[in-house]
Structures are given as C-alpha cells and as structure tokens.
Short mmCIF file of C-alpha atoms in Angstrom, two decimals:
data_model
loop_
_atom_site.label_atom_id
_atom_site.label_comp_id
_atom_site.label_asym_id
_atom_site.label_seq_id
_atom_site.Cartn_x
_atom_site.Cartn_y
_atom_site.Cartn_z
CA MET U 12 -28.27 2.21 -13.33
CA PRO U 13 -25.41 2.87 -10.90
CA GLU U 14 -22.40 0.74 -11.88
CA THR U 15 -22.51 -1.13 -8.28
CA SER U 16 -25.48 -2.84 -9.22
CA PRO U 17 -25.75 -6.62 -9.27
CA SER U 18 -26.40 -6.63 -13.15
CA TYR U 19 -22.72 -5.56 -13.78
CA THR U 20 -21.14 -8.18 -11.97
CA HIS U 21 -20.71 -10.47 -15.20
CA LYS U 22 -18.99 -7.65 -16.93
CA THR U 23 -15.50 -6.92 -16.82
CA PRO U 24 -14.18 -3.80 -14.96
CA LEU U 25 -11.95 -1.22 -16.77
CA VAL U 26 -10.33 0.39 -13.69
CA GLY U 27 -7.30 -1.08 -13.42
CA MET U 28 -6.55 -1.61 -17.31
CA THR U 29 -3.34 -0.06 -18.68
CA LEU U 30 -3.37 1.37 -22.39
CA ASP U 31 -2.03 -1.80 -23.67
CA GLN U 32 -5.15 -3.51 -22.29
CA LEU U 33 -7.54 -0.77 -23.49
CA LYS U 34 -6.08 -1.30 -26.88
CA GLN U 35 -7.12 -4.95 -26.89
CA VAL U 36 -10.24 -4.32 -25.71
CA VAL U 37 -10.93 -1.72 -28.43
CA LYS U 38 -9.66 -4.18 -30.96
CA GLU U 39 -11.71 -6.82 -29.94
CA LEU U 40 -14.82 -4.88 -30.14
CA GLY U 41 -13.70 -3.50 -33.62
CA MET U 42 -13.37 0.35 -32.39
CA PRO U 43 -11.27 2.92 -33.68
CA SER U 44 -7.82 2.40 -32.07
CA PHE U 45 -7.49 6.02 -30.79
CA THR U 46 -10.68 5.16 -28.75
CA ALA U 47 -8.10 3.37 -26.13
CA SER U 48 -6.57 6.77 -25.48
CA GLN U 49 -10.09 8.48 -25.18
CA MET U 50 -11.18 5.53 -22.63
CA ALA U 51 -7.76 6.28 -20.49
CA GLN U 52 -7.81 9.85 -20.41
CA TRP U 53 -12.03 9.34 -19.03
CA ILE U 54 -11.09 6.82 -16.68
CA TYR U 55 -7.60 7.73 -14.99
CA GLN U 56 -8.07 11.63 -15.63
CA GLY U 57 -11.91 12.15 -15.90
CA HIS U 58 -12.46 9.44 -13.12
CA VAL U 59 -15.89 8.66 -14.66
CA THR U 60 -18.21 6.00 -13.03
CA ASP U 61 -20.23 5.31 -16.07
CA ILE U 62 -19.29 4.27 -19.66
CA GLU U 63 -22.07 7.08 -20.80
CA GLN U 64 -20.23 9.85 -19.43
CA MET U 65 -17.21 8.92 -22.04
CA THR U 66 -18.98 11.56 -24.33
CA ASN U 67 -16.29 11.71 -27.22
CA ILE U 68 -16.65 8.26 -27.99
CA SER U 69 -19.77 7.43 -30.13
CA LYS U 70 -23.22 6.33 -28.75
CA ALA U 71 -22.79 3.10 -30.89
CA ASN U 72 -19.30 2.22 -29.34
CA ARG U 73 -20.41 2.97 -25.80
CA ALA U 74 -23.26 0.90 -26.19
CA LYS U 75 -20.78 -1.74 -27.67
CA LEU U 76 -18.43 -1.28 -25.02
CA GLY U 77 -21.25 -1.43 -22.04
CA GLU U 78 -22.36 -5.02 -23.04
CA ARG U 79 -19.07 -6.58 -22.10
CA TYR U 80 -17.57 -3.94 -19.60
CA HIS U 81 -18.19 -1.32 -16.98
CA VAL U 82 -15.94 1.21 -15.49
CA GLY U 83 -15.50 -0.71 -12.10
CA ALA U 84 -15.71 1.99 -9.61
CA MET U 85 -16.65 0.88 -5.97
CA PRO U 86 -17.06 3.55 -3.33
CA PRO U 87 -16.23 2.56 0.29
CA VAL U 88 -19.01 1.01 2.30
CA ASP U 89 -17.72 2.35 5.64
CA CYS U 90 -15.64 5.03 7.25
CA GLN U 91 -14.14 5.84 10.38
CA ARG U 92 -12.98 9.61 11.01
CA SER U 93 -10.73 10.66 13.75
CA VAL U 94 -10.76 14.07 15.25
CA ASP U 95 -7.01 14.80 14.17
CA GLY U 96 -8.35 14.39 10.60
CA THR U 97 -7.29 10.96 9.78
CA VAL U 98 -9.91 8.49 7.69
CA LYS U 99 -10.11 5.30 7.55
CA TYR U 100 -12.03 3.68 4.85
CA LEU U 101 -13.45 0.21 4.14
CA PHE U 102 -13.41 -0.89 0.29
CA PRO U 103 -15.29 -3.80 -1.11
CA THR U 104 -13.08 -6.41 -3.39
CA ASP U 105 -13.64 -8.42 -6.16
CA ASN U 106 -13.93 -11.34 -4.06
CA GLY U 107 -16.52 -9.98 -1.94
CA ARG U 108 -14.19 -9.36 0.77
CA TYR U 109 -13.10 -6.11 2.43
CA VAL U 110 -9.93 -3.86 3.07
CA GLU U 111 -8.97 -0.87 4.46
CA THR U 112 -7.40 2.61 3.12
CA VAL U 113 -6.24 5.14 5.27
CA TYR U 114 -6.36 9.11 4.48
CA ILE U 115 -3.86 10.86 6.54
CA PRO U 116 -3.99 14.76 5.87
CA ASP U 117 -0.82 16.61 7.46
CA GLY U 118 -0.68 20.46 6.42
CA GLU U 119 -0.03 20.50 3.04
CA ARG U 120 0.84 16.95 2.39
CA ALA U 121 -2.04 14.20 2.27
CA THR U 122 -0.87 10.38 2.53
CA LEU U 123 -2.95 7.61 1.37
CA CYS U 124 -2.40 4.23 2.86
CA VAL U 125 -3.33 1.41 0.55
CA SER U 126 -3.71 -2.23 0.96
CA CYS U 127 -2.75 -5.02 -1.76
CA GLN U 128 -4.29 -8.26 0.13
CA VAL U 129 -7.03 -9.50 1.91
CA GLY U 130 -5.21 -10.58 5.24
CA CYS U 131 -1.78 -11.41 4.84
CA LYS U 132 0.23 -14.74 5.14
CA MET U 133 3.38 -13.19 7.23
CA ASN U 134 1.42 -13.54 10.31
CA CYS U 135 3.75 -11.14 12.14
CA LEU U 136 3.03 -11.13 15.89
CA PHE U 137 2.12 -7.33 16.37
CA CYS U 138 -0.07 -7.08 13.30
CA GLN U 139 -3.88 -7.19 13.22
CA THR U 140 -4.08 -8.31 9.27
CA GLY U 141 -2.09 -11.39 10.11
CA LYS U 142 -4.79 -12.55 12.74
CA GLN U 143 -7.11 -12.85 10.01
CA GLY U 144 -5.18 -15.49 7.86
CA PHE U 145 -4.82 -15.03 4.13
CA GLU U 146 -7.98 -14.61 1.97
CA GLY U 147 -6.68 -13.79 -1.49
CA ASN U 148 -4.99 -11.14 -3.26
CA LEU U 149 -6.23 -7.82 -4.53
CA SER U 150 -6.86 -7.48 -8.10
CA VAL U 151 -5.01 -4.32 -9.89
CA ARG U 152 -8.79 -2.83 -9.94
CA ASP U 153 -9.19 -3.63 -6.24
CA ILE U 154 -5.73 -1.58 -5.43
CA ILE U 155 -6.37 1.42 -8.04
CA ASN U 156 -9.94 1.64 -6.79
CA GLN U 157 -8.87 2.69 -3.31
CA ILE U 158 -7.39 5.67 -5.04
CA TYR U 159 -10.17 6.15 -7.71
CA SER U 160 -13.08 6.18 -5.30
CA LEU U 161 -11.47 8.02 -2.56
CA PRO U 162 -13.52 10.95 -1.63
CA GLU U 163 -10.45 13.01 -0.93
CA ARG U 164 -8.36 11.98 -4.30
CA GLU U 165 -7.68 15.36 -5.40
CA THR U 166 -5.83 16.28 -2.49
CA LEU U 167 -3.33 13.20 -2.53
CA THR U 168 0.63 14.26 -2.18
CA ASN U 169 1.65 10.52 -1.97
CA VAL U 170 0.69 7.04 -1.75
CA VAL U 171 1.97 4.29 0.44
CA PHE U 172 1.63 0.60 0.05
CA MET U 173 1.50 0.03 3.96
CA GLY U 174 -1.85 -1.37 4.13
CA GLN U 175 -3.05 -4.94 4.59
CA GLY U 176 -0.98 -7.38 3.10
CA GLU U 177 2.58 -7.97 1.69
CA PRO U 178 2.89 -6.23 -1.43
CA MET U 179 5.87 -8.43 -2.63
CA ASP U 180 3.47 -11.51 -2.18
CA ASN U 181 0.99 -9.74 -4.92
CA LEU U 182 3.96 -8.40 -7.19
CA ASP U 183 2.24 -8.37 -10.65
CA ALA U 184 -0.92 -6.22 -9.55
CA VAL U 185 1.35 -4.16 -7.25
CA LEU U 186 3.92 -3.26 -10.27
CA GLN U 187 0.86 -3.06 -12.31
CA ALA U 188 -0.72 -0.72 -9.79
CA THR U 189 2.15 1.53 -9.77
CA ASN U 190 3.02 1.62 -13.43
CA LEU U 191 -0.76 3.23 -13.37
CA LEU U 192 0.19 5.47 -10.95
CA THR U 193 3.14 6.63 -13.24
CA ALA U 194 2.20 6.33 -16.54
CA PRO U 195 1.67 9.99 -18.45
CA TYR U 196 -1.62 8.38 -19.99
CA ALA U 197 -3.00 7.39 -16.40
CA TYR U 198 -2.17 9.46 -13.23
CA ALA U 199 1.67 10.81 -14.41
CA TRP U 200 2.61 10.84 -10.91
CA SER U 201 6.30 10.97 -9.93
CA PRO U 202 7.67 7.54 -8.74
CA ARG U 203 8.78 9.52 -5.78
CA ARG U 204 5.10 10.18 -4.88
CA ILE U 205 5.11 6.21 -3.75
CA THR U 206 6.71 4.08 -1.21
CA VAL U 207 6.13 0.43 -1.42
CA SER U 208 6.80 -1.58 1.84
CA SER U 209 7.98 -5.37 2.60
CA VAL U 210 9.13 -7.82 5.25
CA GLY U 211 11.76 -8.65 2.74
CA VAL U 212 10.73 -11.37 -0.02
CA LYS U 213 14.23 -11.48 -1.42
CA ASN U 214 13.70 -12.58 -5.08
CA LYS U 215 10.49 -10.31 -5.70
CA LEU U 216 11.81 -7.43 -4.09
CA LYS U 217 14.65 -7.77 -6.56
CA ARG U 218 12.32 -7.71 -9.41
CA PHE U 219 10.51 -4.85 -7.87
CA LEU U 220 13.75 -2.90 -7.44
CA ASP U 221 14.67 -3.59 -10.94
CA GLU U 222 10.94 -2.52 -12.74
CA SER U 223 10.26 0.18 -10.54
CA GLU U 224 11.92 3.43 -9.55
CA CYS U 225 9.26 3.65 -6.29
CA HIS U 226 10.61 4.26 -2.84
CA VAL U 227 11.12 1.38 -0.82
CA ALA U 228 10.32 0.51 3.12
CA ILE U 229 11.50 -2.74 4.98
CA SER U 230 9.45 -4.01 8.01
CA LEU U 231 12.72 -4.49 9.98
CA HIS U 232 11.16 -4.45 13.82
CA ALA U 233 14.41 -6.04 15.40
CA PRO U 234 18.24 -5.74 14.70
CA ASN U 235 18.99 -9.60 14.63
CA HIS U 236 17.69 -12.56 13.22
CA GLU U 237 16.61 -14.43 16.55
CA LEU U 238 14.64 -11.42 18.04
CA ARG U 239 13.24 -10.95 14.73
CA ALA U 240 12.13 -14.72 13.87
CA THR U 241 9.97 -14.35 17.18
CA LEU U 242 8.08 -11.05 16.14
CA MET U 243 7.68 -11.88 12.24
CA PRO U 244 7.83 -15.70 11.26
CA ALA U 245 8.98 -14.85 7.74
CA GLU U 246 12.36 -14.07 9.28
CA LYS U 247 13.01 -17.82 9.51
CA GLY U 248 12.86 -18.28 5.80
CA MET U 249 13.78 -15.00 4.45
CA PRO U 250 16.61 -13.51 6.86
CA ILE U 251 17.04 -9.98 6.96
CA ALA U 252 20.68 -10.65 6.19
CA ASP U 253 20.02 -11.84 2.84
CA VAL U 254 17.70 -8.83 2.13
CA LEU U 255 20.58 -6.56 3.34
CA GLU U 256 22.93 -8.14 1.07
CA LEU U 257 20.27 -7.48 -2.06
CA LEU U 258 19.60 -4.04 -1.11
CA ARG U 259 23.57 -3.05 -1.08
CA GLY U 260 23.47 -3.70 -4.61
CA TYR U 261 21.12 -0.90 -5.57
CA ASP U 262 21.86 3.33 -5.32
CA PHE U 263 20.05 4.84 -2.90
CA ALA U 264 22.14 7.86 -2.54
CA HIS U 265 20.11 10.07 -4.80
CA GLN U 266 16.41 10.26 -5.26
CA ARG U 267 14.90 7.12 -4.52
CA ARG U 268 14.57 6.52 -0.71
CA LEU U 269 15.28 3.35 1.14
CA SER U 270 13.95 3.16 4.78
CA PHE U 271 13.31 1.04 7.33
CA GLU U 272 10.21 0.64 9.72
CA TYR U 273 10.96 -0.39 13.45
CA ILE U 274 8.43 -0.53 15.93
CA ILE U 275 9.69 -0.28 19.31
CA PHE U 276 8.04 -2.78 22.06
CA GLY U 277 8.55 -1.88 25.40
CA GLY U 278 10.97 -4.82 27.08
CA VAL U 279 11.39 -6.60 23.86
CA ASN U 280 13.52 -4.64 21.35
CA ASP U 281 14.05 -1.28 23.06
CA SER U 282 17.47 -1.19 24.81
CA MET U 283 20.34 0.58 23.67
CA ALA U 284 22.44 -2.40 23.14
CA HIS U 285 19.36 -3.26 20.32
CA ALA U 286 19.91 0.26 18.95
CA ARG U 287 23.80 -0.22 18.73
CA GLN U 288 23.00 -3.74 16.80
CA LEU U 289 20.92 -1.84 14.35
CA LEU U 290 23.61 0.72 13.69
CA LYS U 291 25.98 -1.91 12.99
CA LEU U 292 23.20 -3.90 10.81
CA LEU U 293 22.50 -0.81 8.60
CA ARG U 294 26.21 0.21 8.36
CA GLY U 295 27.08 1.50 4.77
CA LEU U 296 23.63 1.62 3.42
CA ASP U 297 22.11 5.10 2.54
CA CYS U 298 18.95 4.95 4.08
CA ARG U 299 16.62 6.40 6.91
CA VAL U 300 14.83 4.79 10.27
CA ASN U 301 11.31 5.46 10.95
CA LEU U 302 10.54 4.73 14.62
CA ILE U 303 7.07 3.65 15.27
CA ARG U 304 4.87 3.46 18.27
CA PHE U 305 2.91 0.55 19.15
CA HIS U 306 -0.63 0.62 19.93
CA GLN U 307 -2.22 -2.27 21.34
CA ILE U 308 -4.30 -4.94 19.43
CA PRO U 309 -6.53 -7.55 20.85
CA GLY U 310 -4.87 -10.89 21.97
CA VAL U 311 -1.60 -9.56 21.80
CA GLU U 312 0.50 -9.11 24.93
CA LEU U 313 3.13 -6.76 23.43
CA LYS U 314 3.28 -3.07 24.75
CA GLY U 315 4.65 -0.09 23.71
CA ALA U 316 7.87 1.61 24.80
CA PRO U 317 7.97 5.08 27.09
CA GLU U 318 8.19 8.36 24.89
CA GLU U 319 11.27 8.69 26.60
CA THR U 320 12.59 5.61 24.93
CA MET U 321 11.47 6.77 21.57
CA LEU U 322 13.22 9.89 21.89
CA GLN U 323 16.61 8.50 23.41
CA TRP U 324 16.44 6.07 20.29
CA ARG U 325 16.08 8.92 17.95
CA ASP U 326 18.62 11.24 19.22
CA TYR U 327 21.21 8.21 19.59
CA LEU U 328 20.82 6.70 15.89
CA THR U 329 20.86 10.35 14.35
CA ALA U 330 23.94 11.60 16.39
CA HIS U 331 25.68 8.16 15.13
CA GLY U 332 24.84 9.16 11.37
CA LEU U 333 21.52 7.19 10.95
CA PHE U 334 18.90 9.54 10.08
CA THR U 335 15.84 8.73 12.16
CA THR U 336 12.55 9.92 12.63
CA ILE U 337 9.64 9.23 14.93
CA ARG U 338 6.23 8.65 12.76
CA ALA U 339 3.44 10.34 14.34
CA SER U 340 0.59 8.27 15.89
CA ARG U 341 -2.56 9.26 13.71
CA GLY U 342 -6.23 8.05 14.45
CA GLN U 343 -5.86 6.79 17.41
CA ASP U 344 -9.67 7.25 18.28
CA ILE U 345 -10.70 5.34 15.42
CA TYR U 346 -9.92 2.07 14.40
CA ALA U 347 -6.30 2.57 14.20
CA ALA U 348 -4.49 -0.40 14.01
CA CYS U 349 -4.36 -1.83 10.25
CA GLY U 350 -7.08 -4.78 10.32
CA LEU U 351 -9.36 -3.98 12.89
CA LEU U 352 -11.91 -2.28 10.98
CA SER U 353 -11.85 -5.08 8.36
CA THR U 354 -12.15 -7.60 11.11
CA ALA U 355 -15.07 -5.66 12.68
CA LYS U 356 -16.89 -5.99 9.33
CA LYS U 357 -16.00 -9.73 8.62
CA THR U 358 -17.16 -10.72 12.18
CA ALA U 359 -20.59 -8.64 11.54
CA ASP U 360 -21.33 -10.26 8.22
CA GLU U 361 -20.61 -13.81 9.68
CA GLN U 362 -23.36 -13.22 12.64
#
C-alpha cells in the first residue's frame, strides 16, 4: 500500500524529524536506542518511502513503528518543464494546499528554489504569491519533502529559500529544515550551499543570523523608504534602515555571503539617481547585488526595464565597488513567476 494512501492520514510522518525527535519516537515505542540513528540513515540518506524498506530494523519493530508512523514522502502532483531545463513542481502540503518548487539546472550547478508558506502575508505589489493571501505555514516535513521527493534530488548543488512565503515568518520550521540539510546524520551539506531570503523581519532575522550559518539574501527592490513602502507594505513596519543597522553587526567578509535582490521596474526604480541612492544605502557592507528582470504577472501594471538599463546598472554599481550581477531569467515558457502554478491549481480545485 503506498504511503500516500488516505489510511496514512492518522499517522505521524517521519520526514522532517531531527535525530533527537527520532530518539524520542524510539524511546516511546520501547525500541533499542540505536534504532533512531538507523531510521535517520534510512530517511535522509536512503530516502526510503516505506518503513518496510528499513531492513536492518527488526520486522517486529518495523510493525510497531508502522502502527503510529509513516515515512511521509509526498511526490509532486504536477510539473511544468521549460525548454531551458527549468522544472516547476507542485507539491501537496499537510494542510491540503499546494506549493511550488523550482529546479534550475545550470551547467555543473543545480539549484532548487523551495517554498516555506502557502501564500504570504507580505503582499508585495509585484508578487503573485502575495495575491493569494496567507493560507498557512509549511511544516518541516512540507519543506524537506520538496527536496526529499524531488526527482532530480541527487543532482542538487544548492538550495535557496526564495519560493512562496517569507522564511522569517515561519522561522522555527525553516531553522529545523536548514539544520537537517546541514546535520551530519541527515544531508550533511555545507551551510554555504543554502541561501535564505527575507524582506527583513528584523527580530527574527537576528535570530536566524545567530542560529544559522547559511547565506542571507534581502529582498530590497528600492533604495529609499518611501519608494520601497509603495512596493512592499512590510517596509512601513520594518524599515530597511533598521534591517541594515542589524546586518552591519555581522561579519560577511569571509565565507558567509550577504546579497540584496533588486527587481528593476521600468520607470519606477530604474533611474541613475536610484542607483546612486543604492550605493549610498549599502556603503560599507560586504555584500553583492543581484539585479532581476521583472516579468509580468496578472493584474499588476508594473513593467520590466529595458536590457540596456539592466546592463547600465550592473556596470555602474560594479565600477563603484558594489559587486553586481544580473540574474539569468529561467523558465519563461512555463508558469515562471512564483505563485502562478499554485494559483492555477487552487482555482481549478475551487471550480
């Protein structure tokens, strides 16, 4: 019987559990303590989909475990494939919703963009996910499952938390997920392979910076308070000036990287005066800027800037000592903007 069967809905998933949590499971079931490490190995290194596949655990203990738990792997229910190799997957969640995960191959690198919430509270003007409203946080299982059940899992070199939702708004789950990705008993990745983005939820961002060594990306998109507030309502209560003050207290001069995401909108934030403001805003920070092309989403009047503007900004900022790149556009022939595929699925389910 597949573990996606409705008969498993009353059982607790093991995917997403830490070693300490697995030890508690083993203790409660009266199983040998070393069974927890065996389970962790089967789950995070073996990527089993059924408890019966954990063959070095006794049959009696597998039966005992199976009465109350299941592995909890949930395969994607849909996907869109681009001519450039990008694949957008739609994964089911614990609360019966759907989230998007984007696999982006690029030569020897393969990056996975994962989601952390269904919808988002931040409601940025340019983001389709924000138009969905907020429908709930993802569990640790939901987050890790986007990697666990990814068909291309073995090829991954990097994971970015830049999908649906604000990571700092679901911080406990994001921290546990990144801990599993870096823990020796689980995925054993270097934290330098993981980047977590945020609009800048200051107090929670501080906790993340203190408890994690992963890279940080700040969604900036405007070089001053007034303009940013028109694009990103979160700026009104969480000013970028406060976020920058926090960031200046941390060391980004060595292995850990700080980057700023800046979507260039034609006629909105794309003048050379804005570029000069950005230089002044970020002066003294060890950081880089990723310039992003804007691609239209339904119901939003914003438009992208000409390629000439993108290149002019990159060259100007780099010449003035701010390392700047233009992020390559990927998957433009599929549901490219974050939130479009899950919105389409939600609409179809409601009809």
